[in-house]
Structure formats: structure tokens, C-alpha cells
């Protein structure tokens, strides 16, 4: 619910292309963990409306309160639908502890 949360998150994750992120934002998540444009480590909505749409895809029908909190209002989330078996195994890379960077 903080002001500028979408822009703040996009600063943390960096540019969509990990190669560009390595040049422009080398400490960003995509620079450190992204493999390519399709496997760029994280997703970030470009604006509030897109963020709400993606949140509803994952969590189902919810309503957003003025203070930024959310309430489930019904419906079915995409995550509740049967999913295909994964075709590849996720790779976990060593990451610096967030506490170490504070």
C-alpha cells in the first residue's frame, strides 16, 4: 500500500532483459538471476491496473481496500486449476542474504 510501490518494485527487479539489467542495474534481481528475456527470474507489473489483473489471475477474485489490503470475494484462482506437469526442473542459484545487504 505504499506510494510508488510498482515503480519501487520495478527498480528492484531491473530491466526485462537480464543482459541490459547487468549493464544498467547490476544489483537488480534480473541482472543477478535472469537467464534471458523469457527466463528473467521475476515478474513485475508495469502499472497498478496490470498488477491488480495479475494478482487476480493468481489469487482469484479479490477486492482492494483503500489502504492497499485485499479481501477474497470469491471466484477461482488460476492456481486452483489443474496444471500440466513441469517440463524442466527449477534451478536454485546461490543468492546473497538480504540481511547482508542492509
Tab-separated table of C-alpha atoms in Angstrom:
chain	number	residue	atom	x	y	z
A	1	UNK	CA	0.000	0.000	0.000
A	2	UNK	CA	2.995	2.323	-0.194
A	3	UNK	CA	3.040	5.177	-2.682
A	4	UNK	CA	5.055	4.262	-5.774
A	5	UNK	CA	5.171	0.539	-4.921
A	6	UNK	CA	5.044	-0.576	-8.562
A	7	UNK	CA	7.900	1.737	-9.579
A	8	UNK	CA	9.877	0.726	-6.487
A	9	UNK	CA	9.480	-2.980	-7.286
A	10	UNK	CA	10.487	-2.405	-10.905
A	11	UNK	CA	13.673	-0.694	-9.672
A	12	UNK	CA	14.473	-3.755	-7.527
A	13	UNK	CA	13.905	-6.254	-10.348
A	14	UNK	CA	15.617	-4.246	-13.103
A	15	UNK	CA	15.074	-4.212	-16.886
A	16	UNK	CA	13.265	-7.159	-18.536
A	17	UNK	CA	16.370	-8.257	-20.451
A	18	UNK	CA	18.944	-9.642	-17.976
A	19	UNK	CA	21.819	-8.546	-20.258
A	20	UNK	CA	20.518	-4.969	-20.217
A	21	UNK	CA	19.953	-5.290	-16.469
A	22	UNK	CA	23.609	-6.288	-15.972
A	23	UNK	CA	24.663	-3.044	-17.642
A	24	UNK	CA	22.070	-0.646	-16.204
A	25	UNK	CA	21.236	-2.175	-12.807
A	26	UNK	CA	23.869	-4.779	-11.886
A	27	UNK	CA	22.493	-5.363	-8.381
A	28	UNK	CA	18.923	-5.954	-9.635
A	29	UNK	CA	17.296	-9.371	-9.332
A	30	UNK	CA	17.197	-9.895	-13.095
A	31	UNK	CA	20.865	-8.971	-13.503
A	32	UNK	CA	21.832	-11.471	-10.815
A	33	UNK	CA	19.405	-14.322	-11.530
A	34	UNK	CA	17.876	-13.885	-15.001
A	35	UNK	CA	18.944	-16.219	-17.810
A	36	UNK	CA	17.297	-14.479	-20.784
A	37	UNK	CA	14.232	-12.385	-21.636
A	38	UNK	CA	11.838	-15.328	-21.186
A	39	UNK	CA	13.551	-16.666	-18.050
A	40	UNK	CA	14.250	-13.355	-16.388
A	41	UNK	CA	13.760	-14.502	-12.776
A	42	UNK	CA	10.754	-12.389	-11.690
A	43	UNK	CA	7.613	-10.685	-12.950
A	44	UNK	CA	6.748	-7.063	-12.360
A	45	UNK	CA	3.585	-5.318	-13.477
A	46	UNK	CA	4.057	-2.071	-15.371
A	47	UNK	CA	1.252	-0.229	-13.552
A	48	UNK	CA	-1.380	-0.598	-10.827
A	49	UNK	CA	-4.097	-1.930	-13.167
A	50	UNK	CA	-1.773	-4.596	-14.582
A	51	UNK	CA	-0.716	-5.543	-11.035
A	52	UNK	CA	-4.338	-5.990	-9.950
A	53	UNK	CA	-5.049	-8.118	-13.053
A	54	UNK	CA	-2.061	-10.412	-12.385
A	55	UNK	CA	-2.903	-10.701	-8.671
A	56	UNK	CA	-6.449	-11.788	-9.564
A	57	UNK	CA	-5.093	-14.375	-12.026
A	58	UNK	CA	-3.080	-15.944	-9.230
A	59	UNK	CA	-5.336	-15.457	-6.201
A	60	UNK	CA	-8.842	-15.326	-7.716
A	61	UNK	CA	-11.451	-12.635	-7.301
A	62	UNK	CA	-10.363	-10.181	-4.662
A	63	UNK	CA	-11.177	-6.588	-3.895
A	64	UNK	CA	-8.611	-3.988	-2.935
A	65	UNK	CA	-9.289	-1.684	0.004
A	66	UNK	CA	-8.206	1.963	0.046
A	67	UNK	CA	-5.374	1.100	2.451
A	68	UNK	CA	-3.911	-1.403	-0.054
A	69	UNK	CA	-5.063	-4.537	1.735
A	70	UNK	CA	-7.147	-7.095	-0.144
A	71	UNK	CA	-10.158	-9.262	0.596
A	72	UNK	CA	-11.087	-12.508	-1.144
A	73	UNK	CA	-14.505	-12.016	-2.716
A	74	UNK	CA	-14.948	-15.395	-4.418
A	75	UNK	CA	-14.072	-16.942	-7.738
A	76	UNK	CA	-11.354	-19.361	-8.692
A	77	UNK	CA	-7.693	-18.533	-8.983
A	78	UNK	CA	-5.633	-19.791	-11.902
A	79	UNK	CA	-3.559	-21.682	-9.335
A	80	UNK	CA	-6.652	-23.729	-8.382
A	81	UNK	CA	-6.971	-25.112	-11.904
A	82	UNK	CA	-5.197	-28.363	-12.830
A	83	UNK	CA	-1.665	-27.647	-14.003
A	84	UNK	CA	0.422	-29.522	-16.537
A	85	UNK	CA	3.437	-31.362	-15.232
A	86	UNK	CA	6.547	-29.183	-15.302
A	87	UNK	CA	8.809	-29.858	-18.267
A	88	UNK	CA	12.028	-28.812	-16.601
A	89	UNK	CA	13.373	-28.679	-13.096
A	90	UNK	CA	13.919	-25.309	-11.460
A	91	UNK	CA	17.472	-24.361	-10.663
A	92	UNK	CA	18.171	-22.524	-7.441
A	93	UNK	CA	21.238	-20.343	-7.515
A	94	UNK	CA	23.196	-19.078	-4.555
A	95	UNK	CA	21.909	-15.678	-3.569
A	96	UNK	CA	23.284	-13.154	-1.120
A	97	UNK	CA	21.344	-12.915	2.102
A	98	UNK	CA	19.040	-9.851	2.040
A	99	UNK	CA	20.140	-9.090	5.610
A	100	UNK	CA	23.755	-8.892	4.457
A	101	UNK	CA	22.927	-6.022	2.110
A	102	UNK	CA	21.091	-3.827	4.627
